[in-house]
PDB file of C-alpha atoms in Angstrom:
ATOM      1  CA  MET C  22     -94.506 173.086 233.088  1.00 45.00           C
ATOM      2  CA  LYS C  23     -97.089 170.347 233.479  1.00 48.00           C
ATOM      3  CA  VAL C  24     -98.668 168.919 230.350  1.00 39.00           C
ATOM      4  CA  SER C  25    -102.332 167.962 230.680  1.00 47.00           C
ATOM      5  CA  MET C  26    -103.716 164.643 229.497  1.00 46.00           C
ATOM      6  CA  SER C  27    -105.792 166.395 226.830  1.00 53.00           C
ATOM      7  CA  GLN C  28    -102.643 168.126 225.548  1.00 50.00           C
ATOM      8  CA  LYS C  29    -100.849 164.783 225.413  1.00 46.00           C
ATOM      9  CA  MET C  30    -103.761 163.271 223.480  1.00 49.00           C
ATOM     10  CA  ARG C  31    -103.797 166.151 221.004  1.00 52.00           C
ATOM     11  CA  THR C  32    -100.042 165.825 220.545  1.00 46.00           C
ATOM     12  CA  ALA C  33    -100.344 162.058 219.943  1.00 50.00           C
ATOM     13  CA  GLN C  34    -103.164 162.584 217.443  1.00 53.00           C
ATOM     14  CA  TRP C  35    -101.191 165.346 215.696  1.00 49.00           C
ATOM     15  CA  TYR C  36     -98.202 163.015 215.422  1.00 46.00           C
ATOM     16  CA  THR C  37    -100.373 160.161 214.089  1.00 55.00           C
ATOM     17  CA  ALA C  38    -101.953 162.457 211.524  1.00 55.00           C
ATOM     18  CA  ARG C  39     -98.496 163.591 210.413  1.00 52.00           C
ATOM     19  CA  VAL C  40     -97.379 159.974 210.040  1.00 50.00           C
ATOM     20  CA  ILE C  41    -100.502 159.075 208.022  1.00 58.00           C
ATOM     21  CA  HIS C  42    -100.118 162.079 205.740  1.00 54.00           C
ATOM     22  CA  LYS C  43     -96.392 161.523 205.322  1.00 57.00           C
ATOM     23  CA  ARG C  44     -96.958 157.901 204.394  1.00 61.00           C
ATOM     24  CA  THR C  45    -100.282 158.015 202.606  1.00 83.00           C
ATOM     25  CA  PRO C  46    -102.136 154.733 203.153  1.00 94.00           C
ATOM     26  CA  LYS C  47    -102.727 152.530 200.152  1.00 96.00           C
ATOM     27  CA  ILE C  48    -105.465 150.378 201.682  1.00 98.00           C
ATOM     28  CA  LEU C  49    -108.457 151.560 203.708  1.00 98.00           C
ATOM     29  CA  LEU C  50    -109.982 148.977 206.025  1.00 98.00           C
ATOM     30  CA  PHE C  51    -113.573 149.566 207.126  1.00 98.00           C
ATOM     31  CA  ASP C  52    -115.277 148.040 210.103  1.00 98.00           C
ATOM     32  CA  VAL C  53    -118.854 147.183 209.148  1.00 98.00           C
ATOM     33  CA  ASP C  54    -121.063 147.361 212.242  1.00 96.00           C
ATOM     34  CA  GLY C  55    -121.425 150.976 213.320  1.00 96.00           C
ATOM     35  CA  VAL C  56    -119.251 152.423 210.548  1.00 98.00           C
ATOM     36  CA  LEU C  57    -120.960 151.445 207.300  1.00 98.00           C
ATOM     37  CA  PHE C  58    -124.312 150.403 208.769  1.00 98.00           C
ATOM     38  CA  ASN C  59    -126.405 150.951 211.892  1.00 97.00           C
ATOM     39  CA  THR C  60    -126.202 147.253 212.733  1.00 95.00           C
ATOM     40  CA  ASP C  61    -124.895 148.065 216.209  1.00 94.00           C
ATOM     41  CA  GLU C  62    -128.249 149.730 216.933  1.00 96.00           C
ATOM     42  CA  VAL C  63    -130.167 146.813 215.426  1.00 96.00           C
ATOM     43  CA  TYR C  64    -128.116 144.335 217.456  1.00 95.00           C
ATOM     44  CA  PHE C  65    -128.987 146.138 220.683  1.00 96.00           C
ATOM     45  CA  ALA C  66    -132.687 146.393 219.788  1.00 96.00           C
ATOM     46  CA  PHE C  67    -132.949 142.701 218.857  1.00 96.00           C
ATOM     47  CA  LEU C  68    -131.037 141.583 221.948  1.00 96.00           C
ATOM     48  CA  LYS C  69    -133.145 143.765 224.226  1.00 96.00           C
ATOM     49  CA  GLU C  70    -136.355 142.318 222.764  1.00 97.00           C
ATOM     50  CA  THR C  71    -135.058 138.748 223.025  1.00 96.00           C
ATOM     51  CA  LEU C  72    -134.129 139.250 226.675  1.00 96.00           C
ATOM     52  CA  LYS C  73    -137.443 140.954 227.441  1.00 96.00           C
ATOM     53  CA  ALA C  74    -139.245 137.808 226.285  1.00 95.00           C
ATOM     54  CA  GLU C  75    -137.303 135.999 229.021  1.00 94.00           C
ATOM     55  CA  GLY C  76    -138.234 138.588 231.634  1.00 95.00           C
ATOM     56  CA  ILE C  77    -134.771 140.222 231.547  1.00 95.00           C
ATOM     57  CA  SER C  78    -134.260 143.937 231.062  1.00 95.00           C
ATOM     58  CA  ILE C  79    -131.137 145.745 229.850  1.00 95.00           C
ATOM     59  CA  ASP C  80    -130.547 149.348 228.849  1.00 95.00           C
ATOM     60  CA  GLU C  81    -127.998 151.043 226.623  1.00 94.00           C
ATOM     61  CA  GLN C  82    -125.736 151.791 229.568  1.00 93.00           C
ATOM     62  CA  PHE C  83    -125.489 148.109 230.485  1.00 93.00           C
ATOM     63  CA  PHE C  84    -124.929 147.207 226.827  1.00 93.00           C
ATOM     64  CA  MET C  85    -122.062 149.692 226.575  1.00 89.00           C
ATOM     65  CA  GLU C  86    -120.431 148.958 229.913  1.00 87.00           C
ATOM     66  CA  HIS C  87    -120.457 145.203 229.357  1.00 86.00           C
ATOM     67  CA  HIS C  88    -118.802 145.145 225.942  1.00 80.00           C
ATOM     68  CA  TYR C  89    -121.812 145.272 223.633  1.00 79.00           C
ATOM     69  CA  ASP C  90    -122.444 141.826 222.138  1.00 79.00           C
ATOM     70  CA  ASP C  91    -120.619 140.181 225.059  1.00 85.00           C
ATOM     71  CA  CYS C  92    -122.985 141.675 227.634  1.00 90.00           C
ATOM     72  CA  ILE C  93    -125.085 138.503 227.729  1.00 91.00           C
ATOM     73  CA  ASP C  94    -122.173 136.844 229.534  1.00 91.00           C
ATOM     74  CA  ASP C  95    -122.557 139.298 232.431  1.00 93.00           C
ATOM     75  CA  LEU C  96    -126.229 138.682 233.189  1.00 94.00           C
ATOM     76  CA  GLY C  97    -125.590 135.829 235.598  1.00 93.00           C
ATOM     77  CA  LEU C  98    -127.503 133.330 233.479  1.00 93.00           C
ATOM     78  CA  ASP C  99    -126.966 129.591 233.610  1.00 94.00           C
ATOM     79  CA  SER C 100    -125.477 128.066 230.473  1.00 94.00           C
ATOM     80  CA  GLN C 101    -128.730 126.507 229.302  1.00 95.00           C
ATOM     81  CA  THR C 102    -130.668 129.764 229.538  1.00 94.00           C
ATOM     82  CA  LYS C 103    -127.868 131.709 227.891  1.00 94.00           C
ATOM     83  CA  SER C 104    -127.667 129.222 225.016  1.00 95.00           C
ATOM     84  CA  ARG C 105    -131.443 129.367 224.488  1.00 95.00           C
ATOM     85  CA  ILE C 106    -131.464 133.161 224.441  1.00 95.00           C
ATOM     86  CA  PHE C 107    -128.482 133.361 222.117  1.00 94.00           C
ATOM     87  CA  ALA C 108    -130.003 130.835 219.702  1.00 96.00           C
ATOM     88  CA  SER C 109    -133.274 132.775 219.646  1.00 96.00           C
ATOM     89  CA  PHE C 110    -131.434 136.022 219.039  1.00 95.00           C
ATOM     90  CA  CYS C 111    -129.265 134.600 216.239  1.00 95.00           C
ATOM     91  CA  ALA C 112    -132.260 133.044 214.478  1.00 96.00           C
ATOM     92  CA  ARG C 113    -133.674 136.532 214.090  1.00 96.00           C
ATOM     93  CA  TYR C 114    -130.513 138.595 213.642  1.00 96.00           C
ATOM     94  CA  TYR C 115    -129.036 136.295 210.996  1.00 96.00           C
ATOM     95  CA  SER C 116    -132.188 136.163 208.895  1.00 95.00           C
ATOM     96  CA  ASP C 117    -133.503 138.358 206.103  1.00 94.00           C
ATOM     97  CA  GLU C 118    -135.623 140.173 208.692  1.00 95.00           C
ATOM     98  CA  ILE C 119    -132.609 142.230 209.668  1.00 95.00           C
ATOM     99  CA  LEU C 120    -132.551 143.925 206.275  1.00 96.00           C
ATOM    100  CA  ARG C 121    -135.843 145.632 207.153  1.00 96.00           C
ATOM    101  CA  HIS C 122    -134.072 147.372 210.035  1.00 97.00           C
ATOM    102  CA  VAL C 123    -130.528 147.970 208.773  1.00 98.00           C
ATOM    103  CA  ARG C 124    -129.725 151.266 207.092  1.00 98.00           C
ATOM    104  CA  MET C 125    -126.549 152.625 205.597  1.00 98.00           C
ATOM    105  CA  LYS C 126    -124.918 155.290 207.767  1.00 97.00           C
ATOM    106  CA  ASP C 127    -125.269 158.856 206.515  1.00 96.00           C
ATOM    107  CA  GLY C 128    -122.650 159.818 203.954  1.00 97.00           C
ATOM    108  CA  VAL C 129    -121.267 156.324 203.427  1.00 98.00           C
ATOM    109  CA  LEU C 130    -122.126 155.941 199.726  1.00 98.00           C
ATOM    110  CA  PRO C 131    -120.524 159.165 198.411  1.00 97.00           C
ATOM    111  CA  VAL C 132    -117.506 158.667 200.679  1.00 98.00           C
ATOM    112  CA  LEU C 133    -116.887 155.129 199.411  1.00 98.00           C
ATOM    113  CA  ASP C 134    -117.394 156.284 195.849  1.00 97.00           C
ATOM    114  CA  SER C 135    -114.735 158.995 196.163  1.00 96.00           C
ATOM    115  CA  LEU C 136    -112.258 157.008 198.267  1.00 97.00           C
ATOM    116  CA  SER C 137    -112.434 153.964 195.982  1.00 97.00           C
ATOM    117  CA  LYS C 138    -110.965 156.112 193.221  1.00 96.00           C
ATOM    118  CA  ALA C 139    -107.847 156.813 195.298  1.00 95.00           C
ATOM    119  CA  PHE C 140    -107.420 153.705 197.486  1.00 97.00           C
ATOM    120  CA  HIS C 141    -108.105 149.989 197.596  1.00 98.00           C
ATOM    121  CA  LEU C 142    -110.909 149.289 200.071  1.00 98.00           C
ATOM    122  CA  ALA C 143    -111.479 146.239 202.271  1.00 98.00           C
ATOM    123  CA  THR C 144    -113.752 145.389 205.166  1.00 98.00           C
ATOM    124  CA  SER C 145    -112.168 144.625 208.524  1.00 98.00           C
ATOM    125  CA  SER C 146    -114.971 143.274 210.662  1.00 97.00           C
ATOM    126  CA  GLY C 147    -115.465 140.581 213.263  1.00 95.00           C
ATOM    127  CA  GLU C 148    -118.780 139.639 211.639  1.00 96.00           C
ATOM    128  CA  SER C 149    -119.191 136.492 209.542  1.00 96.00           C
ATOM    129  CA  GLU C 150    -118.184 136.626 205.891  1.00 97.00           C
ATOM    130  CA  ALA C 151    -121.681 135.635 204.745  1.00 96.00           C
ATOM    131  CA  GLN C 152    -123.336 138.381 206.777  1.00 96.00           C
ATOM    132  CA  ILE C 153    -120.942 141.068 205.537  1.00 98.00           C
ATOM    133  CA  LYS C 154    -121.495 140.063 201.923  1.00 97.00           C
ATOM    134  CA  HIS C 155    -125.248 140.012 202.592  1.00 96.00           C
ATOM    135  CA  TYR C 156    -125.121 143.666 203.651  1.00 98.00           C
ATOM    136  CA  LEU C 157    -122.773 144.764 200.875  1.00 98.00           C
ATOM    137  CA  ASP C 158    -124.851 143.084 198.175  1.00 97.00           C
ATOM    138  CA  HIS C 159    -128.162 144.356 199.551  1.00 97.00           C
ATOM    139  CA  PHE C 160    -126.978 147.971 199.655  1.00 98.00           C
ATOM    140  CA  GLY C 161    -124.997 147.821 196.407  1.00 98.00           C
ATOM    141  CA  LEU C 162    -121.621 148.390 198.059  1.00 98.00           C
ATOM    142  CA  ALA C 163    -119.828 145.178 197.035  1.00 98.00           C
ATOM    143  CA  GLN C 164    -118.332 146.905 193.994  1.00 98.00           C
ATOM    144  CA  TYR C 165    -116.230 149.137 196.236  1.00 98.00           C
ATOM    145  CA  PHE C 166    -114.498 146.381 198.223  1.00 98.00           C
ATOM    146  CA  SER C 167    -111.802 144.181 196.724  1.00 97.00           C
ATOM    147  CA  PHE C 168    -111.346 142.113 199.908  1.00 98.00           C
ATOM    148  CA  VAL C 169    -113.701 141.068 202.691  1.00 98.00           C
ATOM    149  CA  GLY C 170    -111.990 140.847 206.065  1.00 98.00           C
ATOM    150  CA  HIS C 171    -114.301 138.886 208.375  1.00 98.00           C
ATOM    151  CA  GLY C 172    -114.459 137.184 211.755  1.00 96.00           C
ATOM    152  CA  GLY C 173    -113.284 133.830 210.457  1.00 96.00           C
ATOM    153  CA  LEU C 174    -110.151 135.189 208.823  1.00 97.00           C
ATOM    154  CA  VAL C 175    -107.878 134.198 211.724  1.00 96.00           C
ATOM    155  CA  GLU C 176    -108.351 132.879 215.252  1.00 96.00           C
ATOM    156  CA  GLY C 177    -109.095 135.703 217.674  1.00 95.00           C
ATOM    157  CA  ARG C 178    -110.410 138.016 214.974  1.00 94.00           C
ATOM    158  CA  LYS C 179    -109.222 141.631 215.302  1.00 94.00           C
ATOM    159  CA  SER C 180    -107.578 140.993 218.664  1.00 93.00           C
ATOM    160  CA  ASN C 181    -104.966 138.980 216.749  1.00 95.00           C
ATOM    161  CA  PRO C 182    -102.447 141.153 214.831  1.00 96.00           C
ATOM    162  CA  ALA C 183    -102.406 138.395 212.211  1.00 97.00           C
ATOM    163  CA  TYR C 184    -105.886 139.564 211.192  1.00 98.00           C
ATOM    164  CA  PHE C 185    -104.557 142.846 209.846  1.00 98.00           C
ATOM    165  CA  HIS C 186    -101.320 141.286 208.621  1.00 98.00           C
ATOM    166  CA  THR C 187    -103.362 138.848 206.518  1.00 98.00           C
ATOM    167  CA  ILE C 188    -105.232 141.688 204.834  1.00 98.00           C
ATOM    168  CA  ALA C 189    -102.039 143.667 204.236  1.00 98.00           C
ATOM    169  CA  ARG C 190    -100.369 140.583 202.778  1.00 98.00           C
ATOM    170  CA  HIS C 191    -103.318 140.059 200.419  1.00 98.00           C
ATOM    171  CA  PHE C 192    -102.661 143.486 198.921  1.00 98.00           C
ATOM    172  CA  GLY C 193     -98.875 143.110 198.994  1.00 98.00           C
ATOM    173  CA  VAL C 194     -98.325 146.059 201.346  1.00 97.00           C
ATOM    174  CA  GLU C 195     -96.942 146.639 204.830  1.00 97.00           C
ATOM    175  CA  PRO C 196     -99.424 146.979 207.743  1.00 97.00           C
ATOM    176  CA  GLY C 197     -98.393 150.617 208.108  1.00 96.00           C
ATOM    177  CA  GLU C 198     -99.630 151.252 204.568  1.00 96.00           C
ATOM    178  CA  CYS C 199    -103.167 150.386 205.681  1.00 97.00           C
ATOM    179  CA  LEU C 200    -105.603 152.527 207.675  1.00 97.00           C
ATOM    180  CA  HIS C 201    -108.322 150.950 209.789  1.00 98.00           C
ATOM    181  CA  VAL C 202    -111.586 152.873 210.221  1.00 98.00           C
ATOM    182  CA  GLY C 203    -113.592 151.726 213.235  1.00 98.00           C
ATOM    183  CA  ASP C 204    -116.054 152.934 215.831  1.00 97.00           C
ATOM    184  CA  ALA C 205    -115.312 151.129 219.100  1.00 93.00           C
ATOM    185  CA  PRO C 206    -112.458 150.498 221.567  1.00 92.00           C
ATOM    186  CA  TYR C 207    -111.705 147.037 220.185  1.00 91.00           C
ATOM    187  CA  ASP C 208    -110.874 148.624 216.814  1.00 96.00           C
ATOM    188  CA  GLN C 209    -107.795 150.071 218.512  1.00 96.00           C
ATOM    189  CA  GLN C 210    -106.298 146.593 218.391  1.00 95.00           C
ATOM    190  CA  ALA C 211    -105.168 147.377 214.860  1.00 97.00           C
ATOM    191  CA  LEU C 212    -102.463 149.537 216.445  1.00 97.00           C
ATOM    192  CA  ALA C 213    -100.760 146.396 217.796  1.00 97.00           C
ATOM    193  CA  ALA C 214    -100.494 145.190 214.202  1.00 97.00           C
ATOM    194  CA  GLY C 215     -98.830 148.434 213.124  1.00 97.00           C
ATOM    195  CA  VAL C 216    -101.959 149.741 211.427  1.00 97.00           C
ATOM    196  CA  PRO C 217    -102.985 153.373 212.082  1.00 96.00           C
ATOM    197  CA  VAL C 218    -106.572 153.824 213.278  1.00 97.00           C
ATOM    198  CA  VAL C 219    -109.338 156.328 212.685  1.00 97.00           C
ATOM    199  CA  ILE C 220    -112.292 156.149 215.076  1.00 97.00           C
ATOM    200  CA  ILE C 221    -115.758 157.440 214.203  1.00 98.00           C
ATOM    201  CA  PRO C 222    -117.728 157.070 217.449  1.00 96.00           C
ATOM    202  CA  THR C 223    -121.380 156.018 217.497  1.00 96.00           C
ATOM    203  CA  ARG C 224    -124.017 156.733 220.120  1.00 93.00           C
ATOM    204  CA  PHE C 225    -122.764 153.637 221.937  1.00 93.00           C
ATOM    205  CA  THR C 226    -119.091 154.621 221.930  1.00 93.00           C
ATOM    206  CA  ALA C 227    -119.124 158.431 222.023  1.00 92.00           C
ATOM    207  CA  GLN C 228    -118.304 158.444 225.753  1.00 88.00           C
ATOM    208  CA  GLN C 229    -115.568 155.820 225.485  1.00 90.00           C
ATOM    209  CA  SER C 230    -111.883 156.584 225.884  1.00 91.00           C
ATOM    210  CA  PHE C 231    -109.614 155.803 222.954  1.00 95.00           C
ATOM    211  CA  ASP C 232    -105.892 155.346 222.610  1.00 95.00           C
ATOM    212  CA  PRO C 233    -104.453 158.827 221.979  1.00 94.00           C
ATOM    213  CA  ARG C 234    -102.737 157.495 218.875  1.00 94.00           C
ATOM    214  CA  CYS C 235    -106.174 157.073 217.263  1.00 96.00           C
ATOM    215  CA  ILE C 236    -107.551 159.871 215.129  1.00 96.00           C
ATOM    216  CA  VAL C 237    -111.151 160.595 216.153  1.00 96.00           C
ATOM    217  CA  LEU C 238    -113.501 162.049 213.532  1.00 96.00           C
ATOM    218  CA  LYS C 239    -117.094 163.178 213.991  1.00 96.00           C
ATOM    219  CA  ASN C 240    -118.533 161.265 211.063  1.00 96.00           C
ATOM    220  CA  VAL C 241    -117.556 159.330 207.958  1.00 97.00           C
ATOM    221  CA  ALA C 242    -118.010 162.422 205.784  1.00 96.00           C
ATOM    222  CA  GLU C 243    -114.847 163.876 207.369  1.00 96.00           C
ATOM    223  CA  LEU C 244    -112.722 160.981 206.128  1.00 96.00           C
ATOM    224  CA  PRO C 245    -112.006 162.241 202.574  1.00 95.00           C
ATOM    225  CA  GLU C 246    -110.984 165.631 203.935  1.00 93.00           C
ATOM    226  CA  PHE C 247    -108.721 164.020 206.506  1.00 94.00           C
ATOM    227  CA  LEU C 248    -107.122 161.920 203.774  1.00 94.00           C
ATOM    228  CA  LYS C 249    -106.934 164.989 201.532  1.00 89.00           C
ATOM    229  CA  VAL C 250    -109.150 163.403 198.881  1.00 75.00           C
ATOM    230  CA  GLN C 251    -111.304 165.749 196.834  1.00 49.00           C
ATOM    231  CA  ARG C 252    -114.918 164.645 196.699  1.00 48.00           C
ATOM    232  CA  PRO C 253    -116.784 165.179 193.428  1.00 46.00           C
TER     233      PRO C 253
END
């Protein structure tokens, strides 16, 4: 009897869920952009406006198909133009102006509040440490995170298994005792470090394909139930 790809994916996800529940994670690692905040949407909006000022147009499809923040590399621009555009974008994105556009994703605050009572929480983002702390402080979430995993933690960021090993080592646990919560295909790289992965797709990643070993949830509010944590 032939087994369909969807059946294989469900079987892989069932097995991963069994493994996670059998060996309850001690540390929950949260990506920041797209999981805790809508900064993925803000990034796209700011980049689109910056490019429009240069007479260049992109849409969401191009943004998604060309790896989000790396899409500027696929516009065929000369290095000088690309550097000018990127500098203009960064001057705006990495300023206090962004806080007027960033919002916390629905359900994040009560979920963090309940999960922090049962697990240690850390961020696991490719963003700069300063920017992550800026968001956490502004939205009053810093109290929930005992470690800030950021883009400067190791060379190669999350594509390097050492990124997740460094966080696990900080807490004195094995990588398999962590659980990474992300929203995009590159979050799957935690699997190579031995860290199980939960994916919560955004509007930019909902049509993406994910490794069948990843558990895919609809929203962050499903996380406590998946982890069998009772919310107050």
